[in-house]
PDB file of C-alpha atoms in Angstrom:
ATOM      1  CA  LYS A   1      89.589 114.947 101.896  1.00 70.00           C
ATOM      2  CA  ALA A   2      91.042 112.601  99.262  1.00 82.00           C
ATOM      3  CA  GLY A   3      93.029 109.520 100.378  1.00 93.00           C
ATOM      4  CA  VAL A   4      96.434 108.372  99.476  1.00 96.00           C
ATOM      5  CA  THR A   5      96.763 107.761  95.867  1.00 97.00           C
ATOM      6  CA  GLN A   6      99.254 105.523  93.978  1.00 97.00           C
ATOM      7  CA  THR A   7      99.971 105.285  90.387  1.00 97.00           C
ATOM      8  CA  PRO A   8     100.107 103.171  88.405  1.00 97.00           C
ATOM      9  CA  ARG A   9      97.867 100.458  90.020  1.00 96.00           C
ATOM     10  CA  TYR A  10      99.245  97.575  87.898  1.00 96.00           C
ATOM     11  CA  LEU A  11     102.479  97.157  86.205  1.00 96.00           C
ATOM     12  CA  ILE A  12     104.204  94.337  84.238  1.00 97.00           C
ATOM     13  CA  LYS A  13     107.939  94.520  83.558  1.00 97.00           C
ATOM     14  CA  THR A  14     110.743  92.111  82.504  1.00 97.00           C
ATOM     15  CA  ARG A  15     113.791  91.265  84.391  1.00 97.00           C
ATOM     16  CA  GLY A  16     116.514  93.880  84.087  1.00 97.00           C
ATOM     17  CA  GLN A  17     114.213  96.792  83.479  1.00 97.00           C
ATOM     18  CA  GLN A  18     113.590  99.526  85.898  1.00 97.00           C
ATOM     19  CA  VAL A  19     110.342 100.983  87.291  1.00 98.00           C
ATOM     20  CA  THR A  20     109.120 104.147  89.070  1.00 98.00           C
ATOM     21  CA  LEU A  21     105.978 104.153  91.313  1.00 98.00           C
ATOM     22  CA  SER A  22     104.421 107.335  92.434  1.00 98.00           C
ATOM     23  CA  CYS A  23     102.544 108.124  95.666  1.00 98.00           C
ATOM     24  CA  SER A  24     100.477 111.184  96.562  1.00 98.00           C
ATOM     25  CA  PRO A  25      99.859 111.590 100.310  1.00 96.00           C
ATOM     26  CA  ILE A  26      96.758 112.967 101.911  1.00 95.00           C
ATOM     27  CA  SER A  27      96.703 116.825 101.676  1.00 94.00           C
ATOM     28  CA  GLY A  28      98.751 118.293 104.529  1.00 91.00           C
ATOM     29  CA  HIS A  29     100.513 114.983 105.324  1.00 92.00           C
ATOM     30  CA  ARG A  30     104.276 115.424 105.182  1.00 91.00           C
ATOM     31  CA  SER A  31     105.647 111.832 105.966  1.00 91.00           C
ATOM     32  CA  VAL A  32     105.526 109.195 103.253  1.00 94.00           C
ATOM     33  CA  SER A  33     106.535 105.639 103.934  1.00 94.00           C
ATOM     34  CA  TRP A  34     106.858 102.684 101.497  1.00 97.00           C
ATOM     35  CA  TYR A  35     106.319  99.101 102.074  1.00 97.00           C
ATOM     36  CA  GLN A  36     106.628  95.781 100.031  1.00 97.00           C
ATOM     37  CA  GLN A  37     104.207  93.095 100.500  1.00 95.00           C
ATOM     38  CA  THR A  38     104.870  89.537  99.229  1.00 94.00           C
ATOM     39  CA  PRO A  39     103.157  86.141 100.198  1.00 90.00           C
ATOM     40  CA  GLY A  40     106.507  84.875 101.602  1.00 88.00           C
ATOM     41  CA  GLN A  41     107.834  87.798 103.494  1.00 90.00           C
ATOM     42  CA  GLY A  42     104.631  89.730 104.312  1.00 92.00           C
ATOM     43  CA  LEU A  43     104.708  93.510 104.710  1.00 94.00           C
ATOM     44  CA  GLN A  44     108.334  94.918 104.931  1.00 95.00           C
ATOM     45  CA  PHE A  45     109.344  98.547 105.338  1.00 94.00           C
ATOM     46  CA  LEU A  46     111.282 100.197 102.496  1.00 96.00           C
ATOM     47  CA  PHE A  47     111.859 103.787 103.514  1.00 93.00           C
ATOM     48  CA  GLU A  48     110.368 106.904 104.976  1.00 92.00           C
ATOM     49  CA  TYR A  49     110.503 110.475 103.823  1.00 93.00           C
ATOM     50  CA  PHE A  50     109.845 113.720 105.543  1.00 91.00           C
ATOM     51  CA  SER A  51     110.429 117.080 104.079  1.00 89.00           C
ATOM     52  CA  GLU A  52     112.385 115.579 101.047  1.00 92.00           C
ATOM     53  CA  THR A  53     114.665 113.803 103.475  1.00 92.00           C
ATOM     54  CA  GLN A  54     114.920 110.024 103.851  1.00 92.00           C
ATOM     55  CA  ARG A  55     114.799 109.482 107.571  1.00 89.00           C
ATOM     56  CA  ASN A  56     114.672 105.688 107.810  1.00 88.00           C
ATOM     57  CA  LYS A  57     115.497 102.763 105.501  1.00 92.00           C
ATOM     58  CA  GLY A  58     114.756  99.100 105.651  1.00 92.00           C
ATOM     59  CA  ASN A  59     116.941  96.089 104.661  1.00 92.00           C
ATOM     60  CA  PHE A  60     116.654  96.309 100.987  1.00 95.00           C
ATOM     61  CA  PRO A  61     119.386  96.437  98.395  1.00 96.00           C
ATOM     62  CA  GLY A  62     120.441  99.588  96.761  1.00 95.00           C
ATOM     63  CA  ARG A  63     118.443  98.830  93.650  1.00 97.00           C
ATOM     64  CA  PHE A  64     115.408 100.275  95.702  1.00 97.00           C
ATOM     65  CA  SER A  65     115.528 104.077  95.984  1.00 97.00           C
ATOM     66  CA  GLY A  66     113.140 106.788  96.492  1.00 97.00           C
ATOM     67  CA  ARG A  67     112.655 110.525  96.828  1.00 97.00           C
ATOM     68  CA  GLN A  68     110.223 112.999  97.936  1.00 97.00           C
ATOM     69  CA  PHE A  69     109.287 116.350  96.390  1.00 96.00           C
ATOM     70  CA  SER A  70     108.473 119.723  97.883  1.00 95.00           C
ATOM     71  CA  ASN A  71     104.820 118.998  97.638  1.00 94.00           C
ATOM     72  CA  SER A  72     105.301 115.765  99.722  1.00 94.00           C
ATOM     73  CA  ARG A  73     104.601 113.565  96.705  1.00 97.00           C
ATOM     74  CA  SER A  74     107.041 110.622  96.624  1.00 98.00           C
ATOM     75  CA  GLU A  75     108.393 108.171  94.083  1.00 98.00           C
ATOM     76  CA  MET A  76     110.130 104.930  94.454  1.00 98.00           C
ATOM     77  CA  ASN A  77     112.384 103.469  91.898  1.00 98.00           C
ATOM     78  CA  VAL A  78     113.529  99.873  91.433  1.00 97.00           C
ATOM     79  CA  SER A  79     116.385  99.311  88.997  1.00 95.00           C
ATOM     80  CA  THR A  80     117.604  96.091  87.400  1.00 96.00           C
ATOM     81  CA  LEU A  81     114.381  94.313  88.263  1.00 97.00           C
ATOM     82  CA  GLU A  82     114.463  90.677  89.451  1.00 97.00           C
ATOM     83  CA  LEU A  83     111.681  88.042  89.576  1.00 97.00           C
ATOM     84  CA  GLY A  84     111.524  88.436  93.345  1.00 96.00           C
ATOM     85  CA  ASP A  85     110.564  92.114  93.148  1.00 97.00           C
ATOM     86  CA  SER A  86     107.139  91.020  92.126  1.00 97.00           C
ATOM     87  CA  ALA A  87     105.004  92.326  94.956  1.00 97.00           C
ATOM     88  CA  LEU A  88     102.369  94.782  96.095  1.00 96.00           C
ATOM     89  CA  TYR A  89     104.000  98.127  96.872  1.00 97.00           C
ATOM     90  CA  LEU A  90     102.170 100.270  99.383  1.00 97.00           C
ATOM     91  CA  CYS A  91     102.756 103.716 100.439  1.00 96.00           C
ATOM     92  CA  ALA A  92     101.448 105.394 103.479  1.00 95.00           C
ATOM     93  CA  SER A  93     101.157 109.026 104.673  1.00 94.00           C
ATOM     94  CA  SER A  94     100.870 110.523 108.208  1.00 90.00           C
ATOM     95  CA  LEU A  95     100.502 113.946 109.585  1.00 84.00           C
ATOM     96  CA  ASP A  96     103.191 114.342 112.224  1.00 68.00           C
ATOM     97  CA  PRO A  97     105.935 111.682 112.135  1.00 57.00           C
ATOM     98  CA  GLY A  98     107.220 112.865 115.476  1.00 62.00           C
ATOM     99  CA  LEU A  99     104.255 111.600 117.238  1.00 62.00           C
ATOM    100  CA  GLU A 100     103.902 108.179 115.628  1.00 66.00           C
ATOM    101  CA  GLU A 101     100.371 109.110 114.340  1.00 75.00           C
ATOM    102  CA  THR A 102      98.044 106.932 112.412  1.00 85.00           C
ATOM    103  CA  GLN A 103      99.452 105.975 108.984  1.00 88.00           C
ATOM    104  CA  TYR A 104      96.918 105.952 106.071  1.00 92.00           C
ATOM    105  CA  PHE A 105      97.659 103.518 103.260  1.00 94.00           C
ATOM    106  CA  GLY A 106      97.098 103.867  99.467  1.00 95.00           C
ATOM    107  CA  PRO A 107      95.585 101.046  97.384  1.00 95.00           C
ATOM    108  CA  GLY A 108      98.994  99.891  96.317  1.00 96.00           C
ATOM    109  CA  THR A 109     100.765  99.328  93.009  1.00 97.00           C
ATOM    110  CA  ARG A 110     100.902  95.573  91.939  1.00 97.00           C
ATOM    111  CA  LEU A 111     104.162  94.879  90.139  1.00 97.00           C
ATOM    112  CA  LEU A 112     104.759  91.676  88.139  1.00 97.00           C
ATOM    113  CA  VAL A 113     108.194  90.943  86.903  1.00 97.00           C
ATOM    114  CA  LEU A 114     108.473  88.316  84.112  1.00 97.00           C
TER     115      LEU A 114
ATOM    116  CA  LYS B   1     115.261  92.347 116.130  1.00 61.00           C
ATOM    117  CA  GLN B   2     111.588  93.383 116.448  1.00 63.00           C
ATOM    118  CA  GLU B   3     109.213  90.520 115.999  1.00 83.00           C
ATOM    119  CA  VAL B   4     105.512  90.546 115.879  1.00 90.00           C
ATOM    120  CA  THR B   5     103.416  87.282 115.983  1.00 92.00           C
ATOM    121  CA  GLN B   6      99.759  86.916 115.304  1.00 95.00           C
ATOM    122  CA  ILE B   7      97.663  83.962 116.251  1.00 91.00           C
ATOM    123  CA  PRO B   8      95.650  82.286 114.943  1.00 91.00           C
ATOM    124  CA  ALA B   9      96.839  82.542 111.313  1.00 93.00           C
ATOM    125  CA  ALA B  10      93.270  81.829 110.224  1.00 95.00           C
ATOM    126  CA  LEU B  11      89.758  81.834 111.665  1.00 95.00           C
ATOM    127  CA  SER B  12      86.389  80.826 110.529  1.00 96.00           C
ATOM    128  CA  VAL B  13      83.338  81.647 112.496  1.00 96.00           C
ATOM    129  CA  PRO B  14      79.670  81.937 111.986  1.00 96.00           C
ATOM    130  CA  GLU B  15      78.015  85.346 111.882  1.00 97.00           C
ATOM    131  CA  GLY B  16      77.249  86.862 115.211  1.00 97.00           C
ATOM    132  CA  GLU B  17      80.096  85.437 117.135  1.00 96.00           C
ATOM    133  CA  ASN B  18      82.363  87.463 119.409  1.00 96.00           C
ATOM    134  CA  LEU B  19      85.989  86.875 118.569  1.00 94.00           C
ATOM    135  CA  VAL B  20      89.476  87.789 119.732  1.00 95.00           C
ATOM    136  CA  LEU B  21      92.657  88.182 117.586  1.00 96.00           C
ATOM    137  CA  ASN B  22      95.991  88.098 119.310  1.00 95.00           C
ATOM    138  CA  CYS B  23      99.245  89.914 118.610  1.00 94.00           C
ATOM    139  CA  SER B  24     102.587  89.548 120.527  1.00 92.00           C
ATOM    140  CA  PHE B  25     105.779  91.259 120.172  1.00 87.00           C
ATOM    141  CA  THR B  26     109.172  90.786 121.475  1.00 82.00           C
ATOM    142  CA  ASP B  27     110.397  94.366 122.097  1.00 72.00           C
ATOM    143  CA  SER B  28     109.091  95.893 125.267  1.00 64.00           C
ATOM    144  CA  ALA B  29     110.092  99.395 124.206  1.00 68.00           C
ATOM    145  CA  ILE B  30     107.450 101.994 124.470  1.00 64.00           C
ATOM    146  CA  TYR B  31     106.028 102.476 121.149  1.00 78.00           C
ATOM    147  CA  ASN B  32     102.477 102.808 119.551  1.00 86.00           C
ATOM    148  CA  LEU B  33     100.651  99.961 117.994  1.00 89.00           C
ATOM    149  CA  GLN B  34      98.206 100.017 115.126  1.00 92.00           C
ATOM    150  CA  TRP B  35      95.695  97.533 113.918  1.00 96.00           C
ATOM    151  CA  PHE B  36      94.739  97.274 110.182  1.00 96.00           C
ATOM    152  CA  ARG B  37      92.510  95.245 107.898  1.00 97.00           C
ATOM    153  CA  GLN B  38      93.164  94.245 104.395  1.00 96.00           C
ATOM    154  CA  ASP B  39      90.701  93.026 101.907  1.00 94.00           C
ATOM    155  CA  PRO B  40      92.007  90.715  99.115  1.00 89.00           C
ATOM    156  CA  GLY B  41      94.196  92.550  96.664  1.00 83.00           C
ATOM    157  CA  LYS B  42      93.675  95.901  98.356  1.00 87.00           C
ATOM    158  CA  GLY B  43      95.621  98.288 100.562  1.00 90.00           C
ATOM    159  CA  LEU B  44      95.401  98.626 104.338  1.00 94.00           C
ATOM    160  CA  THR B  45      92.603 100.282 106.137  1.00 94.00           C
ATOM    161  CA  SER B  46      93.447 101.548 109.641  1.00 93.00           C
ATOM    162  CA  LEU B  47      91.259 100.381 112.416  1.00 95.00           C
ATOM    163  CA  LEU B  48      92.708 101.466 115.661  1.00 94.00           C
ATOM    164  CA  LEU B  49      95.896 103.200 116.906  1.00 90.00           C
ATOM    165  CA  ILE B  50      96.809 102.493 120.649  1.00 89.00           C
ATOM    166  CA  GLN B  51      99.361 104.907 121.879  1.00 85.00           C
ATOM    167  CA  SER B  52     101.927 103.536 124.209  1.00 82.00           C
ATOM    168  CA  SER B  53     100.396 105.402 127.229  1.00 84.00           C
ATOM    169  CA  GLN B  54      96.956 103.884 126.636  1.00 86.00           C
ATOM    170  CA  ARG B  55      95.689 100.495 127.600  1.00 89.00           C
ATOM    171  CA  GLU B  56      92.823 100.138 125.044  1.00 93.00           C
ATOM    172  CA  GLN B  57      90.960 101.981 122.211  1.00 92.00           C
ATOM    173  CA  THR B  58      87.492 101.325 120.904  1.00 94.00           C
ATOM    174  CA  SER B  59      85.593 102.003 117.712  1.00 93.00           C
ATOM    175  CA  GLY B  60      82.284 100.739 117.175  1.00 96.00           C
ATOM    176  CA  ARG B  61      82.322  96.876 117.473  1.00 97.00           C
ATOM    177  CA  LEU B  62      86.143  96.878 117.729  1.00 97.00           C
ATOM    178  CA  ASN B  63      88.120  97.085 120.877  1.00 97.00           C
ATOM    179  CA  ALA B  64      91.901  96.808 121.022  1.00 95.00           C
ATOM    180  CA  SER B  65      93.977  96.496 124.192  1.00 94.00           C
ATOM    181  CA  LEU B  66      97.664  96.875 124.758  1.00 91.00           C
ATOM    182  CA  ASP B  67      99.750  95.175 127.560  1.00 89.00           C
ATOM    183  CA  LYS B  68     103.113  96.253 127.375  1.00 85.00           C
ATOM    184  CA  SER B  69     104.379  94.189 130.289  1.00 85.00           C
ATOM    185  CA  SER B  70     103.347  90.943 128.529  1.00 88.00           C
ATOM    186  CA  GLY B  71     104.057  92.197 125.000  1.00 88.00           C
ATOM    187  CA  ARG B  72     100.616  91.555 123.842  1.00 91.00           C
ATOM    188  CA  SER B  73      97.733  93.310 122.080  1.00 93.00           C
ATOM    189  CA  THR B  74      94.311  91.876 121.320  1.00 95.00           C
ATOM    190  CA  LEU B  75      91.594  93.026 118.852  1.00 96.00           C
ATOM    191  CA  TYR B  76      88.036  92.060 120.005  1.00 97.00           C
ATOM    192  CA  ILE B  77      85.338  92.085 117.467  1.00 97.00           C
ATOM    193  CA  ALA B  78      81.785  91.972 118.812  1.00 97.00           C
ATOM    194  CA  ALA B  79      78.860  90.537 116.887  1.00 97.00           C
ATOM    195  CA  SER B  80      80.838  89.520 113.805  1.00 97.00           C
ATOM    196  CA  GLN B  81      79.409  90.166 110.380  1.00 97.00           C
ATOM    197  CA  PRO B  82      80.224  88.654 106.919  1.00 96.00           C
ATOM    198  CA  GLY B  83      81.567  92.158 105.983  1.00 96.00           C
ATOM    199  CA  ASP B  84      84.252  91.717 108.631  1.00 97.00           C
ATOM    200  CA  SER B  85      85.858  88.992 106.575  1.00 97.00           C
ATOM    201  CA  ALA B  86      89.456  90.181 105.799  1.00 97.00           C
ATOM    202  CA  THR B  87      92.944  89.741 106.970  1.00 97.00           C
ATOM    203  CA  TYR B  88      93.778  91.610 110.134  1.00 98.00           C
ATOM    204  CA  LEU B  89      97.235  92.942 110.783  1.00 97.00           C
ATOM    205  CA  CYS B  90      98.871  94.384 113.834  1.00 95.00           C
ATOM    206  CA  ALA B  91     101.988  96.549 113.687  1.00 93.00           C
ATOM    207  CA  ARG B  92     104.293  98.125 115.984  1.00 90.00           C
ATOM    208  CA  TYR B  93     105.997 101.441 115.534  1.00 86.00           C
ATOM    209  CA  THR B  94     109.777 101.363 115.987  1.00 81.00           C
ATOM    210  CA  GLY B  95     110.627 105.072 115.278  1.00 72.00           C
ATOM    211  CA  PHE B  96     110.365 107.510 112.250  1.00 68.00           C
ATOM    212  CA  GLN B  97     106.980 105.901 111.186  1.00 71.00           C
ATOM    213  CA  LYS B  98     108.413 102.484 110.554  1.00 83.00           C
ATOM    214  CA  LEU B  99     105.951  99.834 111.202  1.00 89.00           C
ATOM    215  CA  VAL B 100     106.859  96.198 111.915  1.00 91.00           C
ATOM    216  CA  PHE B 101     103.910  94.076 110.745  1.00 94.00           C
ATOM    217  CA  GLY B 102     102.750  90.766 112.018  1.00 93.00           C
ATOM    218  CA  THR B 103     101.897  88.007 109.650  1.00 90.00           C
ATOM    219  CA  GLY B 104      98.070  88.645 109.940  1.00 94.00           C
ATOM    220  CA  THR B 105      95.034  86.620 110.855  1.00 96.00           C
ATOM    221  CA  ARG B 106      92.737  85.708 107.945  1.00 96.00           C
ATOM    222  CA  LEU B 107      89.148  85.967 109.066  1.00 97.00           C
ATOM    223  CA  LEU B 108      86.134  84.373 107.465  1.00 97.00           C
ATOM    224  CA  VAL B 109      82.674  85.154 108.892  1.00 97.00           C
ATOM    225  CA  SER B 110      80.036  82.883 107.351  1.00 96.00           C
ATOM    226  CA  PRO B 111      76.350  83.963 107.061  1.00 94.00           C
TER     227      PRO B 111
END
């Protein structure tokens, strides 16, 4: 069974631009979560989606948004990019969110904002 | 606010040693805990999930324990190998699949 895939793997943008990242969960998984990893703040939760509904959101500004499609694939969007948005963005999928089951992470998208 | 602390921040050992990584958390609520490893520039690999009703989980040379009363979890690695070199992260579930991560322990195992 294929793992969690994320595209693109690397991205370079300039301040003020917007970016869309994509995540395809493991087949059959319906919950997708997004995390931001930076050297200073470590891993921080962005949001979680299940059945196309955002069920939980972290403490990030409204510039960060996401959505989930009927096939469970998810995208996250960052508008008006700032230098501090440079980070590794990780998504994770799990089978049954109600049971807090093991989350499986993708390889991440490394975003550099210049 | 949920806090997760990991000590030590870094650890360097010779190959073959048994070692213990520590994780402590402030919230005593009954939630699951997961251990991950992360290789440089890569995503996270799940190692062990300890459910709130369990006290420990084992997978190969890895053993993780959970003590809710003291707010601690430990990851024991037996007979360490150079391939174990990575950053190890523990994370607590806080509902709706939200994980709160510790800062990690960077492990280097020398041949």
